[in-house]
Amino acid sequence: MKKTIVALVVFINILNAISFEEVKNHEKKYGILEALSHYRNLASKNNTKAMIEIAKIYANGKEVQRSFQTSYEYLQKASKLNDPEAFYLLGKLQLNKKTPYYNLVDAYNSFIKSSKLNYAPAQNILGVFLVNGVVIEKDFKMAVKYFERASKQGLIEAQCNLAFMYASGKGVFPNFGRAHAFAKKGKELGNKKCIKVWKDYNLKKYPEDKGWKFNFYNKP
């Protein structure tokens, strides 16, 4: 009996000692159900990374039965702890028409909260909202600012969006050389948006930024 109790205590201690990084790195080794057990244990200790991972697993629905409700609940918990990725993923869930949480205004507000915490994907998607006039009126200049904030953090998608803005002259003066600079890396990495802008505007013809050299954000 004593041995059983000791073994149980040891098992609980091991479970408590495993970090999020260890579980994530060895998720395939553990199997999804055991990994979920570890994630839930970490989530109970306010580990927002674990909460987000659980939300992704249930939203994905490949390894477990899909449950948007479970995903939503865990993202809400992580959001209350001010996690920027949780706000962003909550917004993505609210953009999904297949979920009962579809609401463009709520999605926009979630992205705003994430953006204020300097989360690049949220800043980029807010730029897209502004370009397309979703929820709010179109504002190309403000969209460029959001794309720049995300681009400065190395987000390729934002750099491709900036390339489009400079090539099309939306919110900025047209500058094909600058569009070239922002599209080049994404094109080389196979980003579809960058490739499209590169081809549509024939950016290979404009290898240099010929614009005025003020203190602008000229390239990634």
PDB file of N, CA and C in Angstrom, residues 124 128 132 147 156-164 183 186-187 190-201 203:
ATOM      1  N   ASN A 124      -0.994  43.189 -38.368  1.00  0.00           N
ATOM      2  CA  ASN A 124      -1.127  42.952 -39.802  1.00  0.00           C
ATOM      3  C   ASN A 124      -2.594  42.805 -40.207  1.00  0.00           C
ATOM      4  N   VAL A 128      -5.311  44.863 -42.749  1.00  0.00           N
ATOM      5  CA  VAL A 128      -6.191  44.272 -43.767  1.00  0.00           C
ATOM      6  C   VAL A 128      -7.623  44.765 -43.574  1.00  0.00           C
ATOM      7  N   ASN A 132      -9.665  46.984 -46.499  1.00  0.00           N
ATOM      8  CA  ASN A 132     -10.921  46.481 -47.074  1.00  0.00           C
ATOM      9  C   ASN A 132     -12.168  47.140 -46.503  1.00  0.00           C
ATOM     10  N   PHE A 147       0.810  47.848 -40.934  1.00  0.00           N
ATOM     11  CA  PHE A 147       1.691  46.927 -41.657  1.00  0.00           C
ATOM     12  C   PHE A 147       3.153  47.178 -41.287  1.00  0.00           C
ATOM     13  N   ILE A 156       6.586  38.401 -42.409  1.00  0.00           N
ATOM     14  CA  ILE A 156       6.667  38.410 -43.871  1.00  0.00           C
ATOM     15  C   ILE A 156       5.353  38.843 -44.505  1.00  0.00           C
ATOM     16  N   GLU A 157       4.240  38.369 -43.971  1.00  0.00           N
ATOM     17  CA  GLU A 157       2.933  38.712 -44.537  1.00  0.00           C
ATOM     18  C   GLU A 157       2.723  40.229 -44.543  1.00  0.00           C
ATOM     19  N   ALA A 158       3.186  40.888 -43.482  1.00  0.00           N
ATOM     20  CA  ALA A 158       3.051  42.349 -43.405  1.00  0.00           C
ATOM     21  C   ALA A 158       3.953  43.029 -44.430  1.00  0.00           C
ATOM     22  N   GLN A 159       5.125  42.460 -44.649  1.00  0.00           N
ATOM     23  CA  GLN A 159       6.037  43.020 -45.653  1.00  0.00           C
ATOM     24  C   GLN A 159       5.444  42.894 -47.054  1.00  0.00           C
ATOM     25  N   CYS A 160       4.757  41.794 -47.314  1.00  0.00           N
ATOM     26  CA  CYS A 160       4.093  41.611 -48.607  1.00  0.00           C
ATOM     27  C   CYS A 160       2.955  42.620 -48.760  1.00  0.00           C
ATOM     28  N   ASN A 161       2.240  42.873 -47.672  1.00  0.00           N
ATOM     29  CA  ASN A 161       1.160  43.862 -47.717  1.00  0.00           C
ATOM     30  C   ASN A 161       1.718  45.263 -47.963  1.00  0.00           C
ATOM     31  N   LEU A 162       2.862  45.563 -47.365  1.00  0.00           N
ATOM     32  CA  LEU A 162       3.509  46.853 -47.619  1.00  0.00           C
ATOM     33  C   LEU A 162       3.952  46.961 -49.069  1.00  0.00           C
ATOM     34  N   ALA A 163       4.451  45.872 -49.608  1.00  0.00           N
ATOM     35  CA  ALA A 163       4.856  45.859 -51.020  1.00  0.00           C
ATOM     36  C   ALA A 163       3.671  46.222 -51.907  1.00  0.00           C
ATOM     37  N   PHE A 164       2.511  45.655 -51.592  1.00  0.00           N
ATOM     38  CA  PHE A 164       1.302  45.968 -52.365  1.00  0.00           C
ATOM     39  C   PHE A 164       0.918  47.440 -52.213  1.00  0.00           C
ATOM     40  N   ALA A 183       8.916  43.186 -51.048  1.00  0.00           N
ATOM     41  CA  ALA A 183       8.403  41.922 -51.602  1.00  0.00           C
ATOM     42  C   ALA A 183       9.478  40.858 -51.784  1.00  0.00           C
ATOM     43  N   GLY A 186       9.860  37.814 -49.181  1.00  0.00           N
ATOM     44  CA  GLY A 186       8.670  36.978 -49.196  1.00  0.00           C
ATOM     45  C   GLY A 186       8.563  36.166 -50.473  1.00  0.00           C
ATOM     46  N   LYS A 187       8.928  36.784 -51.588  1.00  0.00           N
ATOM     47  CA  LYS A 187       8.912  36.088 -52.876  1.00  0.00           C
ATOM     48  C   LYS A 187       9.871  34.899 -52.836  1.00  0.00           C
ATOM     49  N   GLY A 190       8.559  32.033 -51.017  1.00  0.00           N
ATOM     50  CA  GLY A 190       7.387  31.400 -51.610  1.00  0.00           C
ATOM     51  C   GLY A 190       6.059  31.929 -51.132  1.00  0.00           C
ATOM     52  N   ASN A 191       6.062  33.121 -50.507  1.00  0.00           N
ATOM     53  CA  ASN A 191       4.802  33.705 -50.063  1.00  0.00           C
ATOM     54  C   ASN A 191       3.951  34.090 -51.273  1.00  0.00           C
ATOM     55  N   LYS A 192       2.721  33.572 -51.333  1.00  0.00           N
ATOM     56  CA  LYS A 192       1.866  33.775 -52.504  1.00  0.00           C
ATOM     57  C   LYS A 192       1.548  35.250 -52.743  1.00  0.00           C
ATOM     58  N   LYS A 193       1.330  35.982 -51.665  1.00  0.00           N
ATOM     59  CA  LYS A 193       0.981  37.396 -51.825  1.00  0.00           C
ATOM     60  C   LYS A 193       2.150  38.185 -52.397  1.00  0.00           C
ATOM     61  N   CYS A 194       3.345  37.935 -51.887  1.00  0.00           N
ATOM     62  CA  CYS A 194       4.531  38.619 -52.397  1.00  0.00           C
ATOM     63  C   CYS A 194       4.790  38.244 -53.857  1.00  0.00           C
ATOM     64  N   ILE A 195       4.614  36.977 -54.168  1.00  0.00           N
ATOM     65  CA  ILE A 195       4.820  36.524 -55.552  1.00  0.00           C
ATOM     66  C   ILE A 195       3.843  37.220 -56.490  1.00  0.00           C
ATOM     67  N   LYS A 196       2.597  37.351 -56.062  1.00  0.00           N
ATOM     68  CA  LYS A 196       1.575  37.996 -56.898  1.00  0.00           C
ATOM     69  C   LYS A 196       1.906  39.467 -57.130  1.00  0.00           C
ATOM     70  N   VAL A 197       2.269  40.175 -56.054  1.00  0.00           N
ATOM     71  CA  VAL A 197       2.623  41.598 -56.188  1.00  0.00           C
ATOM     72  C   VAL A 197       3.841  41.746 -57.098  1.00  0.00           C
ATOM     73  N   TRP A 198       4.815  40.881 -56.907  1.00  0.00           N
ATOM     74  CA  TRP A 198       6.051  40.917 -57.713  1.00  0.00           C
ATOM     75  C   TRP A 198       5.730  40.779 -59.197  1.00  0.00           C
ATOM     76  N   LYS A 199       4.841  39.829 -59.527  1.00  0.00           N
ATOM     77  CA  LYS A 199       4.486  39.584 -60.923  1.00  0.00           C
ATOM     78  C   LYS A 199       3.555  40.662 -61.472  1.00  0.00           C
ATOM     79  N   ASP A 200       2.532  41.011 -60.705  1.00  0.00           N
ATOM     80  CA  ASP A 200       1.531  41.977 -61.182  1.00  0.00           C
ATOM     81  C   ASP A 200       2.135  43.332 -61.502  1.00  0.00           C
ATOM     82  N   TYR A 201       3.138  43.733 -60.714  1.00  0.00           N
ATOM     83  CA  TYR A 201       3.736  45.058 -60.895  1.00  0.00           C
ATOM     84  C   TYR A 201       5.140  44.981 -61.489  1.00  0.00           C
ATOM     85  N   LEU A 203       8.029  43.893 -60.509  1.00  0.00           N
ATOM     86  CA  LEU A 203       8.949  44.570 -59.596  1.00  0.00           C
ATOM     87  C   LEU A 203      10.424  44.270 -59.861  1.00  0.00           C
TER      88      LEU A 203
END
